[in-house]
Coordinates of C-alpha atoms and ligand atoms in Angstrom, one line a residue:
Chain A
M1 CA -27.0 11.7 1.6
E2 CA -25.4 15.2 1.6
N3 CA -25.6 16.7 -1.2
F4 CA -22.4 18.6 -2.9
S5 CA -23.7 20.3 -5.9
S6 CA -23.1 23.4 -5.0
E7 CA -19.4 22.9 -4.0
S8 CA -16.7 22.9 -5.9
V9 CA -13.3 21.2 -6.1
L10 CA -10.4 23.2 -7.8
I11 CA -6.7 20.6 -7.8
I12 CA -3.5 22.2 -8.7
G13 CA -1.1 19.7 -10.6
A14 CA -2.5 16.9 -13.2
G15 CA -0.2 14.1 -11.5
Q16 CA -0.8 11.1 -10.0
A17 CA -2.5 12.8 -6.6
G18 CA -4.1 15.1 -8.4
I19 CA -6.0 12.7 -11.0
Q20 CA -6.6 10.4 -8.3
V21 CA -8.6 13.3 -6.0
A22 CA -10.9 13.5 -9.0
D23 CA -11.4 9.8 -9.8
S24 CA -12.0 9.0 -6.1
L25 CA -14.7 12.3 -5.6
R26 CA -16.7 11.3 -8.7
A27 CA -16.5 7.5 -7.3
E28 CA -17.3 8.9 -3.9
G29 CA -20.3 10.6 -5.3
F30 CA -19.1 14.2 -5.3
T31 CA -21.7 16.2 -7.7
G32 CA -19.7 19.5 -7.3
A33 CA -17.3 20.9 -9.9
I34 CA -13.7 19.6 -10.1
T35 CA -11.2 21.3 -11.8
I36 CA -7.8 20.2 -12.8
L37 CA -4.7 22.4 -13.3
N38 CA -2.4 20.7 -15.7
D39 CA 1.1 22.9 -16.4
E40 CA 2.3 20.7 -18.5
A41 CA 2.2 20.3 -22.4
H42 CA 1.1 17.0 -22.4
S43 CA -2.6 14.8 -21.2
P44 CA -1.5 13.4 -17.6
Y45 CA 1.0 10.5 -17.6
Q46 CA 2.9 8.2 -15.4
R47 CA 6.0 8.7 -14.6
P48 CA 7.4 5.4 -13.1
P49 CA 8.1 4.3 -17.0
L50 CA 9.9 7.0 -18.0
S51 CA 13.0 5.4 -16.2
K52 CA 12.3 2.3 -17.0
D53 CA 10.3 1.1 -20.6
Y54 CA 10.0 4.3 -22.0
L55 CA 13.9 4.3 -22.3
G56 CA 14.6 0.9 -23.8
P57 CA 15.4 0.1 -27.4
E58 CA 11.8 -1.0 -28.1
S59 CA 10.3 2.1 -26.6
T60 CA 8.0 3.9 -28.7
A61 CA 8.0 7.1 -26.6
E62 CA 4.4 6.9 -26.4
P63 CA 4.0 7.7 -22.6
L64 CA 1.5 5.3 -20.3
P65 CA -1.4 7.5 -19.6
L66 CA -2.9 8.1 -16.1
R67 CA -6.5 7.9 -17.6
G68 CA -7.8 6.6 -20.7
P69 CA -8.7 9.6 -23.1
G70 CA -12.5 9.9 -22.7
F71 CA -12.5 9.7 -18.6
F72 CA -12.6 13.5 -18.3
A73 CA -15.4 14.0 -20.0
A74 CA -17.1 10.6 -19.2
K75 CA -16.9 11.9 -15.6
D76 CA -17.5 15.6 -16.0
I77 CA -13.9 16.5 -14.8
T78 CA -12.5 19.7 -16.2
L79 CA -8.7 19.6 -17.2
L80 CA -7.2 23.0 -17.4
A81 CA -4.3 24.0 -19.3
A82 CA -3.0 26.4 -16.7
T83 CA -0.5 27.1 -13.7
A84 CA -2.1 28.3 -10.8
V85 CA 0.4 31.5 -9.6
S86 CA -1.4 32.5 -6.8
V87 CA -3.6 31.9 -3.8
D88 CA -5.7 33.8 -1.8
T89 CA -7.4 31.7 0.7
E90 CA -9.3 34.1 2.7
A91 CA -11.3 34.7 -1.0
R92 CA -11.2 31.0 -1.7
S93 CA -9.8 32.0 -5.5
V94 CA -6.9 31.0 -7.1
R95 CA -5.0 33.1 -10.0
L96 CA -4.2 31.6 -13.6
S97 CA -1.2 32.1 -15.3
G98 CA -3.5 33.4 -18.6
G99 CA -4.8 36.1 -15.8
T100 CA -8.1 34.7 -14.9
S101 CA -8.9 33.8 -11.5
L102 CA -10.8 30.8 -10.5
D103 CA -13.5 30.4 -7.0
Y104 CA -12.9 27.2 -4.8
T105 CA -14.8 25.1 -1.9
H106 CA -12.0 23.3 -1.7
L107 CA -8.8 23.3 -3.1
V108 CA -5.9 20.8 -3.5
F109 CA -2.1 20.9 -3.6
A110 CA -1.1 18.3 -5.6
T111 CA 1.9 20.2 -7.5
G112 CA 4.7 17.2 -6.5
A113 CA 7.9 17.8 -6.7
A114 CA 10.9 19.2 -8.9
N115 CA 14.3 17.7 -9.1
R116 CA 17.1 19.0 -7.3
A117 CA 19.2 21.5 -9.4
L118 CA 23.3 19.8 -10.1
P119 CA 25.5 22.7 -8.2
C120 CA 28.5 22.2 -10.2
P121 CA 29.7 24.4 -13.1
G122 CA 28.6 22.6 -16.5
S123 CA 25.5 21.5 -15.5
D124 CA 23.8 23.5 -18.5
L125 CA 25.5 22.0 -21.0
D126 CA 24.2 20.3 -23.9
G127 CA 23.9 16.8 -22.7
V128 CA 23.4 17.1 -19.7
H129 CA 19.8 15.6 -18.6
E130 CA 17.5 15.7 -15.5
L131 CA 14.1 13.4 -15.5
R132 CA 11.3 13.8 -13.9
T133 CA 8.7 14.7 -16.8
L134 CA 7.9 13.7 -20.2
T135 CA 9.6 16.4 -22.1
N136 CA 13.0 15.4 -19.7
A137 CA 12.4 11.7 -20.7
R138 CA 12.0 12.3 -24.6
R139 CA 15.0 14.4 -25.0
L140 CA 16.9 11.6 -23.0
H141 CA 14.8 9.2 -25.2
D142 CA 16.1 10.9 -28.7
S143 CA 19.7 11.0 -27.3
L144 CA 20.1 7.7 -25.9
S145 CA 20.1 6.1 -29.7
T146 CA 23.2 7.8 -30.3
A147 CA 25.0 8.0 -27.1
R148 CA 27.8 5.3 -26.2
K149 CA 29.4 6.8 -23.0
V150 CA 27.2 7.4 -20.5
V151 CA 28.1 9.0 -17.0
V152 CA 25.0 9.0 -14.3
V153 CA 25.4 11.6 -11.2
G154 CA 23.4 10.0 -8.5
A155 CA 23.0 6.4 -7.3
G156 CA 19.7 6.7 -6.1
F157 CA 16.6 5.1 -7.5
I158 CA 16.1 7.2 -10.7
G159 CA 19.9 7.6 -11.4
L160 CA 20.6 3.6 -11.5
E161 CA 17.1 2.8 -13.0
F162 CA 18.5 4.9 -15.5
A163 CA 22.0 3.4 -15.5
A164 CA 20.6 -0.5 -15.6
G165 CA 18.8 0.5 -18.7
A166 CA 21.5 1.7 -20.3
R167 CA 23.8 -0.8 -19.7
A168 CA 21.6 -3.2 -21.0
R169 CA 21.3 -1.7 -24.1
G170 CA 25.2 -2.1 -23.8
L171 CA 26.7 1.4 -23.4
E172 CA 29.6 2.1 -21.4
V173 CA 27.6 3.5 -17.9
T174 CA 29.8 5.0 -15.0
V175 CA 27.9 6.3 -11.6
L176 CA 29.2 8.2 -9.5
E177 CA 28.2 8.8 -5.7
F178 CA 29.1 11.3 -3.2
A179 CA 27.7 8.5 -0.3
P180 CA 29.5 5.4 1.0
R181 CA 26.7 3.8 -0.5
P182 CA 24.3 3.6 -3.5
M183 CA 19.7 4.4 -2.3
G184 CA 21.6 4.7 1.0
R185 CA 18.8 6.6 2.5
A186 CA 16.1 4.3 1.2
L187 CA 17.5 0.9 1.9
S188 CA 19.2 -1.1 4.7
A189 CA 23.2 -1.3 4.6
T190 CA 22.7 -5.1 3.4
A191 CA 20.6 -4.7 0.1
S192 CA 22.3 -1.2 -0.8
D193 CA 25.8 -3.5 -0.5
W194 CA 24.2 -6.5 -2.6
F195 CA 22.9 -3.7 -5.5
T196 CA 26.5 -2.5 -5.6
Q197 CA 28.0 -5.9 -6.2
R198 CA 25.0 -6.8 -8.7
H199 CA 25.9 -3.3 -10.8
T200 CA 29.4 -4.0 -10.7
G201 CA 28.8 -7.6 -11.5
D202 CA 26.9 -6.5 -14.7
G203 CA 29.7 -4.1 -15.5
I204 CA 28.2 -0.5 -14.4
D205 CA 31.5 1.3 -13.2
L206 CA 30.0 2.4 -9.8
R207 CA 32.1 4.9 -8.2
L208 CA 31.5 5.4 -4.3
N209 CA 32.2 8.5 -2.2
E210 CA 32.9 10.3 -5.2
G211 CA 31.3 13.7 -6.0
V212 CA 30.9 15.5 -9.1
A213 CA 32.9 18.9 -9.2
A214 CA 32.3 19.9 -12.7
I215 CA 31.0 19.6 -16.2
H216 CA 33.3 20.5 -19.0
R217 CA 32.9 20.5 -22.9
D218 CA 35.9 18.5 -24.4
G219 CA 35.7 18.1 -28.0
D220 CA 32.6 16.5 -29.2
G221 CA 31.7 15.2 -25.6
L222 CA 31.3 16.1 -22.3
S223 CA 33.7 15.3 -19.6
V224 CA 32.4 14.7 -16.2
E225 CA 35.1 15.9 -13.2
S226 CA 34.3 14.3 -10.1
T227 CA 35.9 15.1 -6.4
T228 CA 38.8 13.2 -6.8
G229 CA 40.0 14.5 -10.0
T230 CA 39.3 12.2 -12.0
R231 CA 37.5 12.8 -15.4
Y232 CA 35.0 10.6 -16.9
P233 CA 34.2 10.8 -20.5
A234 CA 31.0 10.9 -21.6
D235 CA 28.5 12.1 -24.7
L236 CA 25.6 12.1 -21.8
V237 CA 25.2 12.8 -18.3
L238 CA 22.0 12.4 -16.3
Y239 CA 21.8 13.4 -12.8
G240 CA 19.4 12.7 -10.1
V241 CA 20.2 14.1 -6.8
G242 CA 16.9 14.1 -5.3
V243 CA 14.0 16.5 -5.5
N244 CA 12.5 19.1 -2.9
P245 CA 8.7 19.5 -2.7
R246 CA 6.8 22.1 -4.5
T247 CA 5.7 24.7 -1.9
E248 CA 6.1 27.7 -3.2
L249 CA 2.8 28.6 -4.1
A250 CA 1.4 27.4 -0.8
Q251 CA 4.4 29.0 0.8
A252 CA 3.0 32.4 -0.4
A253 CA 0.0 31.9 0.2
G254 CA 0.5 31.6 4.0
L255 CA 0.4 28.0 4.7
E256 CA 2.5 26.3 6.9
V257 CA 5.5 24.4 5.1
E258 CA 8.0 22.3 6.7
N259 CA 9.4 20.2 4.5
G260 CA 6.6 19.7 1.7
I261 CA 3.2 21.1 2.9
V262 CA 1.9 20.8 6.6
V263 CA -0.9 18.6 6.8
D264 CA -2.9 16.8 9.3
S265 CA -4.3 13.4 9.8
A266 CA -7.1 14.0 7.4
L267 CA -4.5 15.8 4.9
R268 CA -6.3 18.8 5.5
A269 CA -3.7 22.2 5.5
S270 CA -3.0 24.5 8.2
V271 CA -5.8 27.1 6.0
P272 CA -9.8 25.9 6.3
G273 CA -10.9 24.6 2.7
V274 CA -7.2 23.6 2.0
W275 CA -5.6 20.0 1.5
A276 CA -2.5 18.6 -0.2
V277 CA -1.6 14.8 -1.1
G278 CA 0.9 13.1 -2.8
D279 CA 4.9 14.3 -3.0
C280 CA 4.5 18.0 -1.5
A281 CA 2.7 16.9 1.1
S282 CA 4.3 16.6 5.0
F283 CA 1.8 14.6 6.8
P284 CA 2.1 12.9 10.4
H285 CA 2.9 9.4 11.2
R286 CA -0.4 6.9 12.1
D287 CA 1.5 5.9 15.4
S288 CA 4.4 8.3 16.2
G289 CA 2.6 11.3 14.6
A290 CA 6.5 12.4 13.1
R291 CA 6.1 14.3 10.5
M292 CA 7.1 12.2 6.7
R293 CA 7.2 13.1 3.1
L294 CA 7.5 10.0 0.8
E295 CA 7.6 10.0 -3.1
S296 CA 5.8 7.0 -4.2
V297 CA 3.1 6.3 -6.7
Q298 CA 1.3 4.2 -3.4
N299 CA 1.6 7.3 -1.4
A300 CA 0.0 9.1 -4.4
T301 CA -2.8 7.4 -5.0
D302 CA -3.6 6.3 -1.3
Q303 CA -3.6 10.0 -0.2
G304 CA -5.7 10.9 -3.2
R305 CA -8.3 8.6 -2.4
H306 CA -8.5 9.5 1.2
A307 CA -8.3 13.4 0.9
A308 CA -11.7 12.6 -1.6
R309 CA -12.7 11.2 1.2
S310 CA -12.1 13.8 3.8
I311 CA -13.4 16.2 1.2
M312 CA -16.7 14.6 1.9
G313 CA -16.7 14.6 5.6
D314 CA -14.9 11.4 6.3
E315 CA -12.8 12.5 9.5
S316 CA -10.8 9.1 9.5
S317 CA -7.2 9.5 10.0
Y318 CA -4.9 8.7 6.9
A319 CA -3.3 5.7 8.0
Q320 CA -1.8 3.7 4.9
T321 CA 0.9 0.9 5.1
P322 CA 3.9 2.7 2.5
W323 CA 5.1 0.4 -0.2
F324 CA 7.5 1.3 -3.0
W325 CA 9.1 -0.4 -6.0
S326 CA 12.1 0.1 -8.2
T327 CA 13.3 -2.1 -11.5
Q328 CA 16.9 -1.9 -12.3
G329 CA 17.1 -3.9 -15.5
A330 CA 16.2 -7.2 -14.4
I331 CA 16.3 -6.5 -10.6
R332 CA 13.1 -6.0 -9.1
L333 CA 12.8 -4.1 -5.5
Q334 CA 10.2 -4.1 -3.3
I335 CA 9.8 -2.0 -0.3
A336 CA 6.7 -2.4 2.6
G337 CA 7.0 0.1 5.5
V338 CA 10.3 3.1 5.9
S339 CA 13.1 1.5 7.9
E340 CA 15.0 4.0 9.7
P341 CA 18.6 4.1 10.7
G342 CA 19.1 1.7 13.8
D343 CA 16.7 -0.6 13.1
E344 CA 17.6 -4.0 13.0
P345 CA 18.2 -6.0 9.6
V346 CA 17.4 -9.8 9.5
L347 CA 17.9 -11.9 6.4
L348 CA 15.7 -14.1 4.6
G349 CA 16.9 -16.2 1.4
D350 CA 19.7 -16.1 -0.6
P351 CA 21.2 -12.9 -1.7
A352 CA 23.7 -15.2 -3.9
A353 CA 20.9 -16.9 -6.0
G354 CA 19.7 -12.9 -6.4
K355 CA 16.7 -13.5 -4.1
F356 CA 16.0 -12.4 -0.4
S357 CA 13.9 -10.2 1.5
I358 CA 15.8 -8.4 4.8
A359 CA 13.4 -7.6 8.3
L360 CA 13.9 -4.3 9.3
L361 CA 12.6 -4.5 13.2
R362 CA 11.9 -1.9 15.4
N363 CA 11.3 -2.0 19.2
G364 CA 10.3 -5.9 18.9
A365 CA 8.2 -5.2 15.8
L366 CA 8.2 -5.5 12.0
A367 CA 8.7 -1.6 10.5
A368 CA 9.7 -2.4 7.3
V369 CA 10.8 -5.3 4.7
E370 CA 13.1 -4.9 1.5
S371 CA 12.5 -7.6 -1.2
V372 CA 14.7 -8.3 -4.0
N373 CA 13.2 -10.5 -6.5
S374 CA 10.5 -11.9 -3.9
P375 CA 7.2 -10.3 -4.7
A376 CA 5.5 -13.1 -2.4
D377 CA 7.6 -11.6 0.9
H378 CA 6.8 -8.0 0.0
I379 CA 2.7 -9.0 -0.7
A380 CA 2.7 -10.9 2.9
A381 CA 5.2 -8.2 4.4
R382 CA 2.6 -5.2 3.7
K383 CA -0.3 -7.2 5.5
L384 CA 2.2 -7.9 8.5
V385 CA 3.8 -4.4 8.7
D386 CA 0.5 -2.9 8.6
L387 CA -0.2 -5.3 11.3
G388 CA 2.4 -3.9 13.7
L389 CA 3.5 -7.5 13.8
A390 CA 5.6 -8.2 16.8
L391 CA 8.5 -10.3 15.5
T392 CA 12.1 -11.1 16.7
T393 CA 15.7 -12.3 15.2
D394 CA 15.3 -15.7 16.3
E395 CA 11.8 -16.2 15.0
I396 CA 12.5 -14.9 11.5
S397 CA 15.8 -17.2 11.6
A398 CA 13.8 -20.0 12.1
P399 CA 14.0 -23.0 9.6
G400 CA 11.0 -23.3 7.5
F401 CA 9.9 -19.2 8.6
S402 CA 8.3 -17.4 5.5
F403 CA 6.4 -14.1 5.9
K404 CA 3.9 -15.8 3.6
A405 CA 2.7 -18.8 5.6
L406 CA 3.0 -16.2 8.4
A407 CA 0.1 -13.7 7.0
K408 CA -1.9 -16.3 6.1
S409 CA -1.8 -17.7 9.4
L410 CA -2.9 -14.8 10.6
T411 CA -5.0 -13.4 8.1
G412 CA -7.4 -16.5 7.9
I413 CA -7.8 -19.6 5.6
P414 CA -8.5 -18.0 1.9
Q415 CA -11.8 -18.4 0.2
P416 CA -11.6 -21.0 -2.4
A417 CA -11.5 -19.1 -5.5
P418 CA -15.0 -19.4 -7.6
A419 CA -15.2 -21.9 -10.5
Chain B
M1 CA -3.5 -6.2 -36.1
P2 CA -4.7 -8.0 -32.6
T3 CA -7.4 -7.0 -30.9
I4 CA -8.4 -7.6 -27.6
T5 CA -12.4 -8.1 -26.7
F6 CA -12.7 -6.2 -23.0
T7 CA -16.0 -7.5 -21.4
Q8 CA -17.4 -5.9 -17.9
P9 CA -18.8 -7.5 -15.3
T10 CA -22.1 -5.8 -16.3
G11 CA -21.3 -7.4 -19.8
E12 CA -20.5 -4.6 -22.0
A13 CA -17.9 -5.6 -24.4
T14 CA -15.3 -3.1 -26.2
E15 CA -13.1 -4.1 -28.7
V16 CA -9.7 -2.3 -29.2
T17 CA -7.3 -2.6 -31.8
V18 CA -3.5 -2.6 -31.1
E19 CA 0.1 -2.4 -32.3
E20 CA 2.2 -6.2 -32.1
G21 CA 3.6 -5.9 -28.9
T22 CA 1.4 -3.8 -27.2
S23 CA 0.9 -5.1 -23.7
L24 CA -2.7 -6.0 -22.8
M25 CA -2.7 -3.5 -19.9
R26 CA -1.2 -0.9 -22.2
A27 CA -4.0 -1.2 -24.6
A28 CA -6.5 -1.2 -22.0
V29 CA -5.2 1.9 -19.9
T30 CA -4.6 4.1 -23.4
N31 CA -8.1 3.3 -24.7
G32 CA -9.8 3.8 -21.3
I33 CA -11.1 0.4 -20.5
E34 CA -12.5 0.9 -17.3
G35 CA -12.0 -1.6 -14.3
I36 CA -7.9 -1.7 -15.2
V37 CA -5.5 0.9 -13.9
G38 CA -2.3 -0.2 -14.0
E39 CA -0.9 1.5 -11.2
C40 CA 3.0 0.8 -11.5
G41 CA 3.1 0.9 -14.8
G42 CA 3.4 -3.0 -16.7
Q43 CA 6.2 -4.1 -13.9
A44 CA 4.1 -6.7 -12.5
M45 CA 4.3 -4.9 -9.0
C46 CA 0.6 -3.8 -8.2
A47 CA -1.9 -6.2 -9.6
T48 CA -4.3 -4.1 -10.3
C49 CA -3.9 -5.1 -14.0
H50 CA -5.7 -8.4 -13.6
V51 CA -7.8 -9.4 -16.0
F52 CA -9.9 -13.1 -16.5
V53 CA -8.6 -14.8 -20.0
R54 CA -11.5 -16.9 -21.4
P55 CA -10.4 -20.7 -21.5
E56 CA -10.2 -20.5 -25.4
F57 CA -7.7 -18.5 -25.6
A58 CA -5.2 -19.7 -22.1
G59 CA -3.5 -22.0 -24.5
Q60 CA -1.9 -19.7 -26.6
L61 CA -0.6 -17.0 -23.8
P62 CA 2.9 -16.8 -22.7
E63 CA 3.5 -19.1 -19.4
V64 CA 3.0 -17.9 -16.1
S65 CA 6.4 -16.5 -14.9
D66 CA 7.0 -16.7 -11.0
D67 CA 7.0 -13.3 -10.4
E68 CA 3.4 -13.0 -12.2
D69 CA 2.4 -15.8 -10.4
E70 CA 3.6 -14.6 -6.6
M71 CA 1.4 -11.4 -7.7
L72 CA -1.3 -12.5 -8.6
D73 CA -1.8 -14.2 -5.3
C74 CA -2.8 -10.4 -3.9
T75 CA -5.1 -9.6 -6.6
T76 CA -8.4 -7.6 -5.2
A77 CA -10.8 -9.7 -7.0
E78 CA -10.1 -13.2 -6.4
R79 CA -7.6 -15.6 -8.4
T80 CA -9.3 -18.1 -10.4
D81 CA -7.3 -20.5 -12.9
S82 CA -7.8 -18.0 -15.6
S83 CA -5.8 -15.1 -13.9
R84 CA -3.6 -13.5 -15.5
L85 CA -1.5 -9.7 -15.5
G86 CA -2.4 -7.8 -17.9
C87 CA 0.9 -6.3 -18.5
Q88 CA 2.3 -9.6 -18.3
I89 CA 0.6 -10.4 -22.1
K90 CA 2.3 -9.0 -25.1
M91 CA 0.0 -9.1 -27.9
S92 CA 0.7 -10.6 -31.4
G93 CA -1.0 -11.7 -34.6
E94 CA -0.8 -15.8 -32.8
L95 CA -3.2 -14.3 -30.2
G96 CA -5.8 -14.0 -32.6
N97 CA -8.8 -12.1 -31.3
I98 CA -8.5 -12.5 -27.6
V99 CA -11.3 -11.9 -25.1
V100 CA -11.3 -10.7 -21.3
D101 CA -12.9 -10.1 -18.6
V102 CA -12.2 -7.6 -16.3
P103 CA -12.7 -8.3 -12.7
S104 CA -15.9 -6.0 -10.7
D105 CA -12.4 -5.1 -8.3
Q106 CA -9.4 -3.8 -8.6
V107 CA -7.7 -1.8 -6.4
Ligands
FAD501 C1 11.6 9.2 -13.1 C2 10.6 8.7 -12.5 C3 10.2 7.4 -12.1 C4 9.6 7.1 -10.7 N1 10.0 5.6 -10.3 C5 8.9 5.0 -9.6 C6 8.8 3.9 -9.0 O1 9.0 3.1 -9.6 N2 7.8 3.7 -8.0 C7 7.0 4.4 -7.3 O2 6.4 4.2 -6.4 N3 7.5 6.2 -7.5 C8 8.0 6.3 -9.0 N4 7.9 7.2 -8.8 C9 7.5 8.2 -8.0 C10 6.4 8.7 -8.3 O3 6.1 8.8 -9.2 C11 5.8 10.6 -7.7 O4 5.7 9.7 -6.3 C12 4.1 10.5 -8.3 O5 4.4 10.8 -9.7 C13 3.8 11.8 -7.2 O6 2.4 12.2 -7.9 P1 2.4 13.9 -7.8 O7 0.7 13.9 -8.0 O8 2.6 14.3 -5.9 O9 3.1 14.0 -7.9 P2 2.9 14.6 -9.4 O10 3.0 13.3 -10.7 O11 4.9 15.0 -10.2 O12 2.2 15.5 -10.5 C14 2.4 17.0 -9.7 C15 1.8 18.0 -10.7 O13 1.6 19.2 -10.6 C16 2.1 20.2 -11.5 N5 2.1 21.8 -10.7 C17 3.1 21.8 -9.6 N6 2.9 23.2 -9.4 C18 1.5 23.3 -10.6 C19 1.1 24.3 -11.1 N7 1.3 26.0 -9.6 N8 0.6 25.0 -11.4 C20 -0.1 23.6 -11.8 N9 0.2 22.4 -11.6 C21 1.6 22.6 -10.7 C22 3.7 19.4 -11.6 O14 4.0 20.2 -13.1 C23 3.2 18.1 -12.5 O15 2.6 17.5 -13.1 C24 9.1 7.8 -10.1 C25 9.2 9.3 -10.4 C26 10.1 9.9 -11.6 C27 10.1 11.0 -11.8
FES502 S1 0.0 -2.8 -14.2 FE1 1.1 -2.8 -12.6 S2 1.0 -5.7 -12.4 FE2 0.2 -5.0 -14.5

């Protein structure tokens, strides 16, 4: 086996993807030096709980770590509290915030994404929150214990997760969404409409086709003025209006950037010795070659694992089936694959009973499946989407059809469990 | 406070003490127990917190919910009668000093 002991890997970003690269490098037998730059004031933590359990009334405000306390020492990985400020890809060196420089054999961008700013007057007022980091979440966590009226700007995943959580705590919640549907870019109309009904039924005042025009200080509290001129009083405002990949550093270093750091199928950037993974990476779709960028834990961890193998010389193409989840109060949404406008939706299950899936067909094959409170469908769908299975509306609508049964029939009879 | 003993496939055992109400997955992750990943942060979405609970403690555990049951069908290491998702087990005094086995494969 090749010896990597003279090589070094420098990872910018100690998030989900960056940590995974380091972990997988060691698991795959990489013996060289590994350094991860952490520009946050906390040890690496998981983001998904920040908009869910973490904001619940019983939460201890301690985040869930990405790895245990002894991990970095045990694996001989250096976690450095520093921000990368510039990269010289010719000299293969990175300058850090403190002024020192670090050389590398392989450089991995795992810089994630940053929230889009709210482009309206008053977005910088006290009481207006964003949510991406633990620092953001701690502030929100503290404010929630005294808040009574909440306005959420943006009915995307984070906005709705937060809205459902705040509602469950008994707060008055209004959600303003510019678009005609919640989660409209990620979800089929059928599923999105179901969420509208469900959240509204739970007492969330969901205002669609209504954007935010300004936020005002109004006595002790705030008021959010919408594009229709309505003013919604609030003592806490949370906005979640999308993210931008953090590509400034890569761009300045001369890497190709186009809605993310452009990488090839091995997750290699446009300059030798440089890689990009997770929220910041724009990668080619395994079949169509079309560029995509995903913001999910699955994407970050699977790309982290793949990049580690690529760095060690494996030339195979990244081809994992994407999957994603969101929990909004008691509702569990799981998505396998990535839908596109124009996909044909086929319903399976009973929306009225709160348990159903929507299959999305494209060119006669199963492209994606959205499952609500139906984990068995989701797990089976991941396999079926992975296989690019040919499927018709009639087959799905036939009595007795289930994703689980189909997946079982295709992957063979399951092994009996050991005693 | 309740304690949990995690036993690795190698036989190595680690005992951790946890606050009431903490999930078994969180206890494992915050204490750096090898082989318990918790990728979804405890939402019964990823099945990377799979553990085998020793039979003598089975009676004290909460029932397996439908969601947990469905997710247990897709663990990486084969499911057995004593399989549970660590994130769905909230520690309480009644569980006493539970002992669980960590599977050899999690992802
Ligand atoms: C509140 C919230 C809830 C979420 N919920 C879900 C969910 O339910 N399901 C799901 O699948 N996904 C969810 N996600 C998305 C998921 O967390 C991300 O897709 C994932 O964290 C991406 O990993 P990453 O490593 O690419 O980026 P990140 O985890 O964001 O890590 C990037 C890190 O790089 C650092 N960095 C950037 N520039 C520099 C620099 N120059 N020097 C040093 N460090 C730098 C950043 O500060 C950050 O710490 C959620 C995200 C948030 C914010
Ligand atoms: S942590 Fe994901 S299923 Fe338990």
